[in-house]
Coordinates of C-alpha atoms and ligand atoms in Angstrom, one line a residue:
M1 CA 29.0 -37.2 113.4
D2 CA 31.6 -34.3 113.0
V3 CA 31.2 -31.2 114.7
P4 CA 33.5 -28.2 113.4
V5 CA 35.6 -27.0 115.8
L6 CA 34.7 -23.2 116.7
A7 CA 37.3 -20.9 116.3
P8 CA 38.5 -19.0 119.7
Q9 CA 36.0 -16.1 120.6
V10 CA 37.4 -12.4 120.0
D11 CA 38.0 -11.6 123.6
E12 CA 37.0 -7.6 123.8
T13 CA 38.6 -7.2 127.5
R14 CA 42.2 -8.4 126.0
I15 CA 41.7 -5.7 123.0
V16 CA 40.9 -2.9 125.1
A17 CA 43.5 -3.9 127.7
A18 CA 46.1 -4.2 124.8
G19 CA 45.2 -0.5 123.9
L20 CA 44.6 -1.8 120.1
V21 CA 42.8 1.3 118.6
S22 CA 43.9 1.2 115.1
P23 CA 47.0 -0.5 114.1
S24 CA 47.6 1.3 110.8
T25 CA 48.3 4.4 112.7
A26 CA 50.0 2.9 115.7
D27 CA 53.0 1.7 114.1
P28 CA 54.0 3.5 110.5
L29 CA 56.8 1.0 110.0
W30 CA 54.6 -2.2 110.5
W31 CA 55.2 -3.6 107.1
R32 CA 59.0 -3.8 107.5
S33 CA 58.8 -6.7 109.8
A34 CA 55.2 -8.2 109.3
V35 CA 53.9 -11.6 109.1
I36 CA 51.5 -11.6 106.3
Y37 CA 49.0 -14.5 105.8
Q38 CA 47.7 -14.9 102.3
V39 CA 44.0 -16.0 102.4
Y40 CA 42.7 -17.8 99.3
I41 CA 39.2 -16.8 99.8
R42 CA 37.4 -19.6 98.0
S43 CA 39.5 -22.2 100.0
F44 CA 40.0 -20.8 103.5
A45 CA 36.7 -21.4 105.4
D46 CA 33.1 -21.6 104.4
G47 CA 30.3 -19.9 106.5
N48 CA 27.4 -20.4 104.5
G49 CA 27.6 -24.0 103.9
D50 CA 27.5 -24.0 99.9
G51 CA 31.2 -25.9 99.6
T52 CA 33.0 -22.3 98.7
G53 CA 34.9 -20.4 101.0
D54 CA 33.5 -16.6 101.8
I55 CA 34.0 -13.6 104.1
A56 CA 31.7 -15.3 106.9
G57 CA 34.1 -18.0 107.3
V58 CA 37.1 -16.2 107.7
R59 CA 35.4 -13.9 110.2
S60 CA 34.5 -17.0 112.2
R61 CA 38.2 -18.1 112.0
L62 CA 39.8 -14.8 113.1
G63 CA 40.8 -16.1 116.6
Y64 CA 42.6 -18.8 114.6
L65 CA 44.5 -16.5 112.6
R66 CA 45.2 -14.2 115.9
D67 CA 46.3 -17.1 117.8
L68 CA 48.9 -18.4 114.7
G69 CA 50.4 -15.0 115.2
V70 CA 50.2 -13.0 112.3
D71 CA 50.0 -9.3 111.6
A72 CA 48.3 -8.8 108.3
L73 CA 46.0 -10.8 106.0
W74 CA 46.2 -10.6 102.1
F75 CA 43.2 -11.5 100.4
T76 CA 43.4 -13.0 96.5
P77 CA 40.8 -10.9 94.8
W78 CA 37.3 -11.4 96.3
Y79 CA 35.3 -9.1 93.7
P80 CA 32.5 -10.3 91.4
S81 CA 34.1 -12.4 88.6
P82 CA 33.5 -15.0 86.4
L83 CA 36.1 -16.9 87.9
A84 CA 37.7 -17.6 84.7
D85 CA 41.2 -17.3 86.3
G86 CA 39.8 -17.7 90.3
G87 CA 39.1 -14.1 90.4
Y88 CA 41.8 -12.6 88.9
D89 CA 39.4 -11.7 86.2
V90 CA 37.6 -8.7 88.1
S91 CA 34.1 -7.6 86.4
D92 CA 33.4 -5.0 89.4
Y93 CA 36.3 -3.6 91.9
R94 CA 33.8 -1.9 94.1
A95 CA 31.9 -5.1 95.2
I96 CA 32.3 -8.3 96.8
H97 CA 31.6 -11.7 94.7
P98 CA 28.3 -12.9 96.1
A99 CA 29.6 -16.2 96.7
F100 CA 32.2 -14.5 99.4
G101 CA 29.7 -12.0 100.7
D102 CA 29.0 -8.5 100.4
L103 CA 30.7 -5.1 100.9
A104 CA 29.1 -4.8 104.5
E105 CA 30.8 -7.9 105.5
A106 CA 34.1 -7.0 104.0
E107 CA 33.9 -4.0 106.0
A108 CA 33.1 -5.7 109.2
L109 CA 35.6 -8.2 108.9
I110 CA 38.3 -5.5 108.0
R111 CA 37.3 -3.7 111.6
E112 CA 37.4 -7.0 113.2
A113 CA 40.7 -8.1 112.1
L114 CA 41.8 -4.6 113.4
E115 CA 40.5 -5.1 116.6
L116 CA 42.8 -8.3 116.8
G117 CA 45.6 -6.3 115.7
I118 CA 45.5 -7.7 112.3
R119 CA 45.6 -5.6 109.1
T120 CA 43.9 -6.2 105.7
I121 CA 45.7 -6.2 102.5
I122 CA 43.6 -6.6 99.5
D123 CA 44.7 -7.8 95.6
V124 CA 44.2 -5.4 92.8
V125 CA 44.6 -6.8 89.2
P126 CA 45.6 -3.5 87.2
N127 CA 47.1 -5.5 84.0
H128 CA 43.5 -6.7 82.8
I129 CA 39.9 -6.8 83.9
S130 CA 37.2 -9.5 83.0
H131 CA 35.4 -9.5 79.6
E132 CA 32.2 -9.4 81.9
H133 CA 33.5 -5.9 83.1
E134 CA 31.2 -3.2 81.9
W135 CA 34.0 -1.4 80.2
F136 CA 34.8 -4.7 77.8
K137 CA 31.0 -4.9 77.1
A138 CA 30.5 -1.6 76.2
A139 CA 33.9 -1.7 74.0
L140 CA 32.5 -5.0 72.2
A141 CA 29.1 -3.2 71.7
A142 CA 30.2 0.1 70.7
G143 CA 32.9 -1.3 67.7
P144 CA 36.1 -0.6 65.8
G145 CA 37.3 2.9 66.3
S146 CA 35.1 3.7 69.5
P147 CA 36.3 5.6 72.3
E148 CA 35.3 2.5 74.3
R149 CA 37.8 0.3 72.5
E150 CA 40.7 2.7 73.5
R151 CA 40.7 1.6 76.6
F152 CA 42.0 -1.8 75.9
W153 CA 44.0 -3.2 73.1
F154 CA 41.8 -3.7 70.0
R155 CA 43.5 -4.2 66.7
D156 CA 42.4 -4.9 63.2
G157 CA 43.9 -8.6 62.0
V158 CA 46.8 -8.8 59.7
G159 CA 46.4 -10.3 56.1
P160 CA 44.0 -10.1 53.4
N161 CA 40.6 -10.7 55.7
G162 CA 42.4 -10.0 59.0
D163 CA 42.4 -13.3 60.1
E164 CA 45.8 -13.5 61.3
M165 CA 46.6 -12.0 64.8
P166 CA 48.4 -8.3 65.2
N167 CA 51.6 -10.0 66.5
H168 CA 52.9 -13.3 68.1
W169 CA 53.5 -12.6 71.6
V170 CA 52.9 -15.8 73.8
S171 CA 50.7 -15.8 76.7
N172 CA 51.8 -16.2 80.1
F173 CA 49.3 -19.3 80.3
Q174 CA 51.0 -20.5 76.9
G175 CA 49.2 -19.9 73.6
E176 CA 47.8 -17.2 71.8
T177 CA 47.4 -13.8 73.5
W178 CA 44.9 -12.4 70.8
T179 CA 41.3 -13.3 70.4
R180 CA 39.2 -12.2 67.6
T181 CA 35.8 -10.6 68.1
T182 CA 32.6 -10.9 66.3
N183 CA 31.1 -8.0 64.8
P184 CA 27.3 -7.1 65.7
D185 CA 26.4 -8.5 62.1
G186 CA 28.1 -11.8 62.7
T187 CA 31.0 -11.1 60.7
P188 CA 34.5 -11.5 62.2
G189 CA 35.9 -8.4 63.8
Q190 CA 39.1 -7.1 65.3
W191 CA 41.0 -8.7 67.5
Y192 CA 42.0 -7.8 71.6
L193 CA 45.1 -8.5 73.3
H194 CA 45.3 -10.6 76.6
L195 CA 48.5 -11.9 78.1
F196 CA 46.6 -14.5 80.0
T197 CA 43.1 -15.8 79.3
P198 CA 40.7 -14.4 76.5
E199 CA 38.5 -13.8 79.4
Q200 CA 41.2 -11.3 80.8
P201 CA 41.5 -8.6 78.2
D202 CA 44.5 -6.4 78.7
L203 CA 44.1 -2.6 79.8
N204 CA 45.7 0.4 77.7
W205 CA 47.6 2.2 80.4
N206 CA 47.9 4.9 78.0
H207 CA 44.6 6.0 78.5
P208 CA 43.6 8.3 81.2
D209 CA 40.3 6.5 82.3
V210 CA 42.4 3.5 83.0
R211 CA 44.7 5.6 85.4
K212 CA 41.6 7.4 87.1
E213 CA 39.7 4.3 87.8
H214 CA 42.7 2.7 89.5
E215 CA 43.3 5.5 91.7
D216 CA 39.7 5.9 92.4
V217 CA 39.6 1.9 93.3
L218 CA 42.4 2.4 95.8
R219 CA 40.9 5.2 97.6
F220 CA 37.6 3.2 97.8
W221 CA 39.4 0.5 99.4
F222 CA 41.8 2.8 101.5
D223 CA 38.6 4.6 102.6
R224 CA 37.4 1.4 103.8
G225 CA 40.1 0.7 106.1
V226 CA 42.6 -1.7 104.3
A227 CA 46.2 -1.3 105.0
G228 CA 47.7 -2.0 101.8
V229 CA 47.0 -3.3 98.2
R230 CA 49.1 -6.3 96.4
I231 CA 49.4 -5.6 92.7
D232 CA 49.0 -8.4 90.6
S233 CA 51.6 -8.8 87.4
A234 CA 52.7 -5.4 88.3
A235 CA 55.4 -5.2 85.8
L236 CA 53.2 -5.9 82.8
L237 CA 50.9 -2.9 82.7
E238 CA 52.8 -0.7 80.1
K239 CA 53.1 -1.9 76.6
D240 CA 54.6 -0.4 73.5
P241 CA 51.7 1.3 71.6
E242 CA 53.3 0.0 68.2
L243 CA 52.9 -3.7 69.9
P244 CA 55.5 -4.8 67.9
E245 CA 57.0 -8.6 67.8
I246 CA 59.3 -9.2 70.9
P247 CA 62.9 -8.9 69.6
D248 CA 65.6 -11.3 69.9
V249 CA 67.6 -8.6 72.2
V250 CA 65.6 -6.5 73.9
E251 CA 67.0 -3.0 75.1
V252 CA 66.7 -2.7 78.9
G253 CA 63.4 -1.1 79.6
K254 CA 61.9 -1.1 76.4
H255 CA 60.4 -4.8 76.1
P256 CA 57.4 -4.6 74.3
N257 CA 55.1 -5.7 77.3
V258 CA 57.5 -6.5 80.4
D259 CA 59.0 -3.9 83.0
R260 CA 58.9 -1.0 80.7
D261 CA 60.5 2.2 81.8
E262 CA 57.2 4.4 81.7
V263 CA 55.4 1.7 84.5
H264 CA 57.2 3.4 87.3
D265 CA 55.2 6.6 86.9
I266 CA 52.0 4.2 87.7
Y267 CA 53.4 3.5 90.9
R268 CA 54.6 6.9 91.7
S269 CA 51.1 8.1 91.6
W270 CA 49.6 5.2 93.6
R271 CA 52.1 5.9 96.5
A272 CA 51.4 9.4 96.8
I273 CA 47.6 8.3 96.9
A274 CA 48.9 5.8 99.8
D275 CA 50.8 8.3 101.6
S276 CA 47.9 10.9 101.5
Y277 CA 46.1 8.3 104.0
E278 CA 46.5 8.3 107.8
G279 CA 48.7 5.2 109.0
T280 CA 51.1 3.6 106.5
R281 CA 49.2 2.0 103.6
V282 CA 51.7 -0.2 101.7
L283 CA 51.9 -1.4 98.2
V284 CA 53.4 -4.8 97.5
G285 CA 54.2 -5.8 94.0
E286 CA 54.0 -9.2 92.5
V287 CA 57.2 -8.7 90.3
W288 CA 58.6 -11.4 88.7
M289 CA 62.1 -10.3 87.7
P290 CA 65.3 -12.2 87.3
D291 CA 67.5 -8.9 87.2
T292 CA 67.7 -8.0 90.7
Q293 CA 68.4 -4.3 89.8
R294 CA 65.3 -4.0 87.8
F295 CA 63.1 -5.6 90.6
A296 CA 64.9 -2.9 93.3
N297 CA 63.6 -0.3 90.9
Y298 CA 59.9 -0.9 91.8
L299 CA 61.0 -0.4 95.4
R300 CA 62.5 3.2 95.1
S301 CA 61.1 5.3 97.9
D302 CA 58.3 7.2 96.1
E303 CA 57.1 3.6 94.3
M304 CA 56.0 0.3 96.2
H305 CA 56.9 -0.3 99.7
T306 CA 57.8 -4.3 99.1
A307 CA 57.6 -7.1 96.4
F308 CA 57.8 -10.6 96.7
N309 CA 61.1 -12.2 96.6
F310 CA 60.2 -15.0 94.2
D311 CA 64.1 -15.6 93.8
F312 CA 64.2 -16.9 97.0
M313 CA 61.2 -19.0 96.7
A314 CA 62.2 -20.7 93.4
R315 CA 65.8 -21.8 94.7
P316 CA 66.1 -25.5 95.3
W317 CA 66.9 -26.8 98.8
D318 CA 70.6 -26.1 98.5
A319 CA 72.6 -24.2 100.9
T320 CA 74.9 -22.6 98.1
Q321 CA 71.9 -21.6 96.1
L322 CA 69.6 -20.1 99.1
R323 CA 72.7 -18.2 100.6
E324 CA 73.6 -16.9 97.1
S325 CA 69.7 -15.8 96.9
I326 CA 69.7 -14.3 100.6
V327 CA 72.6 -12.3 99.9
S328 CA 72.0 -11.0 96.4
M329 CA 68.5 -10.3 97.6
I330 CA 69.5 -8.4 100.7
A331 CA 72.2 -6.3 98.7
A332 CA 69.6 -5.5 95.9
H333 CA 67.0 -4.3 98.6
A334 CA 69.8 -2.2 100.3
P335 CA 70.1 0.8 98.1
V336 CA 66.6 1.6 98.0
D337 CA 66.3 1.0 101.8
A338 CA 63.4 -1.4 101.4
P339 CA 62.9 -4.7 103.5
S340 CA 63.2 -7.9 101.7
T341 CA 60.2 -10.3 101.8
W342 CA 60.4 -14.0 102.1
V343 CA 58.1 -16.3 100.6
L344 CA 58.0 -19.8 100.6
S345 CA 54.8 -20.4 98.1
N346 CA 51.5 -18.8 97.1
H347 CA 48.3 -19.8 95.0
D348 CA 50.3 -20.1 91.9
V349 CA 53.3 -22.7 92.9
T350 CA 53.6 -26.0 94.2
R351 CA 53.1 -26.8 97.9
P352 CA 56.7 -26.7 99.8
V353 CA 56.3 -29.7 101.3
T354 CA 55.7 -31.6 98.0
R355 CA 58.5 -29.3 95.9
Y356 CA 61.2 -29.9 98.9
G357 CA 60.6 -33.4 98.6
R358 CA 61.6 -33.8 94.9
E359 CA 65.0 -34.5 93.2
D360 CA 64.4 -31.0 91.5
S361 CA 63.3 -29.0 94.4
S362 CA 63.5 -25.5 92.7
F363 CA 60.3 -24.0 91.3
A364 CA 59.5 -23.4 87.8
F365 CA 56.2 -22.8 85.9
A366 CA 57.6 -24.6 82.8
T367 CA 58.7 -27.6 84.7
K368 CA 55.9 -28.4 86.6
R369 CA 54.5 -31.9 85.5
F370 CA 52.3 -34.7 86.8
N371 CA 53.7 -38.0 88.2
T372 CA 57.0 -36.2 89.8
P373 CA 58.1 -38.6 92.2
T374 CA 57.8 -37.0 95.7
D375 CA 59.3 -38.1 99.2
L376 CA 56.9 -36.4 101.4
D377 CA 58.6 -36.9 104.7
L378 CA 61.7 -35.6 103.4
G379 CA 59.8 -32.3 102.0
T380 CA 58.0 -31.8 105.1
R381 CA 61.3 -32.0 107.5
R382 CA 62.9 -29.6 104.9
A383 CA 59.8 -27.5 105.0
R384 CA 59.8 -27.2 108.3
A385 CA 63.6 -26.2 108.5
A386 CA 62.8 -23.5 105.7
A387 CA 59.7 -22.2 107.6
L388 CA 62.4 -21.5 110.7
L389 CA 65.0 -20.0 108.0
S390 CA 62.5 -17.6 106.3
A391 CA 61.0 -16.4 109.6
A392 CA 64.6 -15.3 110.8
L393 CA 65.6 -13.7 107.8
P394 CA 65.4 -9.8 107.7
G395 CA 62.4 -8.4 106.5
S396 CA 58.7 -9.1 106.4
L397 CA 57.4 -12.7 106.1
Y398 CA 54.4 -14.3 103.9
I399 CA 52.7 -17.5 104.7
Y400 CA 50.2 -18.8 102.3
Q401 CA 47.2 -20.5 103.9
G402 CA 47.7 -24.3 104.4
D403 CA 51.3 -24.2 104.6
E404 CA 51.1 -23.6 108.3
L405 CA 49.5 -27.1 108.3
G406 CA 52.1 -28.9 105.9
L407 CA 49.5 -29.4 103.4
P408 CA 50.9 -31.2 100.2
E409 CA 50.0 -30.4 97.0
V410 CA 47.0 -32.4 95.6
E411 CA 48.4 -33.8 92.5
D412 CA 45.3 -36.4 91.8
L413 CA 42.3 -34.2 91.5
P414 CA 39.7 -35.7 89.1
D415 CA 40.3 -34.0 85.8
D416 CA 36.3 -32.8 85.8
T417 CA 37.0 -31.0 89.0
R418 CA 39.8 -29.3 87.8
Q419 CA 39.6 -25.1 87.3
D420 CA 42.9 -23.5 86.1
P421 CA 43.3 -22.1 83.2
M422 CA 47.1 -23.2 83.0
Y423 CA 45.9 -26.9 83.2
F424 CA 43.5 -26.3 80.4
R425 CA 45.8 -24.0 78.2
S426 CA 48.7 -26.7 78.0
N427 CA 46.1 -29.4 77.2
G428 CA 46.7 -30.8 80.7
V429 CA 50.3 -31.3 80.2
D430 CA 50.8 -28.8 83.1
P431 CA 49.1 -30.1 86.2
G432 CA 48.1 -26.2 86.9
R433 CA 47.3 -24.6 90.2
D434 CA 44.4 -26.6 91.5
G435 CA 46.4 -28.6 93.6
C436 CA 47.7 -25.8 95.9
R437 CA 44.3 -24.6 96.4
V438 CA 42.3 -27.3 97.8
P439 CA 39.9 -26.2 100.9
L440 CA 41.6 -26.4 104.2
P441 CA 40.7 -28.9 106.8
W442 CA 39.7 -27.7 109.9
S443 CA 38.3 -30.8 111.8
G444 CA 37.0 -34.2 111.8
Q445 CA 37.9 -37.3 110.0
H446 CA 36.1 -36.9 106.6
E447 CA 35.3 -34.3 104.1
P448 CA 34.4 -31.4 104.4
F449 CA 36.8 -31.9 107.4
G450 CA 35.1 -28.8 109.1
F451 CA 35.8 -26.5 106.0
S452 CA 31.7 -26.2 105.5
P453 CA 29.6 -26.2 108.5
Y454 CA 26.8 -29.1 108.8
A455 CA 23.5 -27.5 107.7
G456 CA 21.5 -30.1 109.6
T457 CA 21.8 -32.5 106.6
A458 CA 24.6 -33.8 104.6
P459 CA 27.3 -31.1 104.3
A460 CA 28.1 -29.2 101.3
E461 CA 30.9 -30.7 98.7
P462 CA 33.9 -28.5 98.8
W463 CA 34.5 -26.6 95.5
L464 CA 37.7 -28.8 95.1
P465 CA 37.7 -32.1 96.5
Q466 CA 39.8 -32.9 99.7
P467 CA 42.1 -35.7 99.9
E468 CA 40.7 -38.7 102.2
G469 CA 43.9 -38.7 104.2
W470 CA 43.5 -35.2 105.1
A471 CA 42.3 -36.0 108.7
K472 CA 45.7 -35.7 110.2
Y473 CA 46.5 -32.3 108.9
T474 CA 43.3 -30.6 110.2
V475 CA 43.8 -27.8 112.5
E476 CA 41.9 -29.8 115.3
A477 CA 44.6 -32.5 114.9
E478 CA 47.4 -30.1 114.9
A479 CA 46.5 -27.7 117.6
H480 CA 47.5 -29.9 120.1
D481 CA 50.1 -32.2 118.6
P482 CA 53.5 -30.5 119.8
S483 CA 55.5 -32.4 116.8
S484 CA 52.8 -30.7 114.1
M485 CA 53.9 -28.1 111.4
L486 CA 50.9 -26.0 113.3
S487 CA 52.8 -25.7 116.6
L488 CA 55.9 -25.3 115.0
Y489 CA 54.9 -21.9 112.9
R490 CA 52.6 -20.9 116.2
A491 CA 55.8 -21.1 118.1
A492 CA 58.2 -19.4 115.7
L493 CA 55.8 -16.6 115.1
S494 CA 55.3 -16.2 118.8
I495 CA 59.2 -15.9 119.2
R496 CA 59.4 -13.8 116.4
R497 CA 57.1 -11.3 118.0
A498 CA 58.9 -11.4 120.9
T499 CA 62.3 -10.9 119.9
E500 CA 62.9 -7.5 118.8
S501 CA 65.7 -8.3 116.4
L502 CA 63.8 -10.2 114.2
G503 CA 61.8 -8.9 111.2
D504 CA 63.4 -5.8 109.8
G505 CA 67.1 -5.0 110.2
A506 CA 70.5 -6.6 109.6
L507 CA 72.0 -10.2 109.1
E508 CA 75.5 -11.4 109.8
W509 CA 76.8 -14.4 108.5
L510 CA 78.7 -16.8 111.1
D511 CA 81.6 -19.2 110.3
S512 CA 80.2 -22.4 109.2
E513 CA 80.9 -25.5 107.6
P514 CA 79.9 -26.4 103.9
G515 CA 76.1 -26.9 103.8
V516 CA 75.1 -24.9 106.6
L517 CA 73.4 -21.3 106.8
A518 CA 74.2 -19.8 110.2
F519 CA 73.8 -16.3 111.0
S520 CA 73.1 -13.6 113.5
R521 CA 70.4 -11.4 114.0
G522 CA 71.7 -9.4 117.0
G523 CA 70.4 -9.5 120.7
G524 CA 71.9 -13.1 120.8
F525 CA 69.5 -14.6 118.2
V526 CA 71.2 -16.9 115.8
N527 CA 69.8 -19.4 113.2
V528 CA 71.5 -22.3 112.0
T529 CA 69.9 -24.4 109.2
N530 CA 71.8 -27.4 108.3
L531 CA 71.6 -28.8 104.6
S532 CA 74.8 -30.5 105.1
G533 CA 73.7 -34.1 104.5
H534 CA 74.6 -35.1 108.1
P535 CA 74.5 -33.9 111.8
I536 CA 76.2 -31.0 113.0
D537 CA 77.4 -29.6 116.1
L538 CA 75.7 -26.4 117.1
P539 CA 77.5 -23.2 117.8
E540 CA 77.8 -22.2 121.5
H541 CA 74.7 -21.2 123.2
E542 CA 72.5 -20.4 126.1
E543 CA 69.5 -21.8 125.1
I544 CA 67.7 -23.6 122.3
L545 CA 64.9 -21.4 121.7
L546 CA 63.0 -23.8 118.8
S547 CA 64.1 -26.2 116.5
S548 CA 62.3 -28.0 113.7
T549 CA 63.5 -31.4 114.4
E550 CA 64.8 -33.2 117.7
L551 CA 68.3 -32.8 118.3
V552 CA 70.3 -36.2 118.1
G553 CA 73.2 -37.7 119.6
P554 CA 74.6 -37.6 123.1
T555 CA 75.7 -34.1 122.6
G556 CA 72.5 -32.7 121.1
Q557 CA 73.5 -32.4 117.6
L558 CA 71.3 -30.4 114.6
A559 CA 70.4 -33.2 112.3
Q560 CA 70.4 -32.7 108.6
D561 CA 67.6 -30.7 106.9
S562 CA 66.9 -29.0 110.1
T563 CA 66.9 -25.5 111.6
A564 CA 67.4 -24.4 115.1
W565 CA 66.9 -21.1 116.7
L566 CA 69.7 -20.4 119.5
R567 CA 70.0 -17.6 122.0
T568 CA 73.7 -16.9 122.4
Q569 CA 75.5 -14.3 124.3
H570 CA 76.2 -11.4 122.8
Ligands
LIG1 C1 49.1 -13.3 89.1 C2 48.4 -13.9 90.2 C3 47.7 -15.2 89.3 C4 47.2 -15.1 88.2 C5 47.6 -14.1 87.1 C6 47.0 -13.2 86.2 O1 50.3 -14.2 88.7 O2 49.1 -14.5 91.1 O3 47.2 -16.2 90.3 O4 46.4 -16.4 87.8 O5 48.4 -12.7 88.0 O6 46.1 -12.3 86.7

């Protein structure tokens, strides 16, 4: 029988010896260099044996996260929710989904993590709430013209019977953005706006209740010790109140529902709240924005602290493209004095080992398809090189759970287990995001691979099935294998922590042949990433700190699709 490995126990003496009182107050600039690990709570670890990840599971694995070397955890939404969109449909911000635990457990987790020097970042989803949230239920019950409906975007339909949608905006999840309600007497009623699924009605940010409620929610969680919030769909909150059709040519800052100039007022008020707390409480934006100048506007000194750098994440494995992204993103951040973030993936996108193993290794939601040929060995090799490259770049680093194990995207989930609305709303054309959300394998040879504990009898089935071949990806299998992805991540994060010039700071490009990304971070630290297609000589160095593949040839060259970290004379 498989026995799950126990997480290393919390060593109190070590905490006291390290003088770790409250890291939130200890280093006001922690967020500029932090390594932040994204916990998709349903799939991280199951503490109570029901096949769904939970807070108890995370608490039992805090030792793993400490040993990995992360500075903060970002939790995807853990609130009560019908889970129509994996929890991004929140029905109550001041509680925890019963499947994940309760508020007392969340508070304990925040405390215990802090004792290990790990801060907690939570997710807030201000653009929309769940259709099961009290506000929306009240709005439906109160009927047209009621103050309760003013918090949303209810409109009469167009046409003689009002049976045409108020406009033709297209959803981020494909398809329509309006759903018609039914009046209490059974007749067809008004329509309401939802940029995502019908279960996620959009809030009206011109309404004072909406603003006040979110400010209170921020305080609620800051009061509980969270060190920051990740702001979902942060550029979408403001809408043109006339709800016009999207014009062919959009004036900058005046798009009917994206990146409107007024959205910045919201984040200024949030920043004031964050700044009123002891320690640095950070605002991290999910801002998908092709215009880097407009992106950087969110990071002005009285707005958010950082935002996800999706430009880098979406680029293909190509030296020119990656260099262009690095240069332009660093340049975009400079005027607002914000550090860039470096992100290889998250719960919405294809796992790096899979993506980098494809002919087109860029990422775009629109091009995700089933049966895309993939060379996993190649993808894994490149993902290892990308892991070191991204950890060497200036700023903070995000790691999505499971990437440190090199998990591939699971593409053959049985259709009846799929949950993601992106799959359903595309009528099964888009594989959706379930494939990167499969529960983590911790130990053993068979499902649930230590994800759920054995409760005496048969283990619970994970909420999404794990592939049979995942024994080789378990934490147990990788922990003691020096060539594993986990060992690479542990070594990289430990070097990053010990190297003062890594994290926030400057980068200096070094001369290199085409296809090579070579830069110095000061203090003698040099990163060389070889995408040239053939082995290359390394620059002069005193020591190889780490390398994503073994060096080759009699002179110790860096093989293709590899990164080496060097210590050079400076
Ligand atoms: C963000 C989240 C995604 C969610 C969407 C709607 O993009 O990352 O998972 O579906 O917002 O809330």
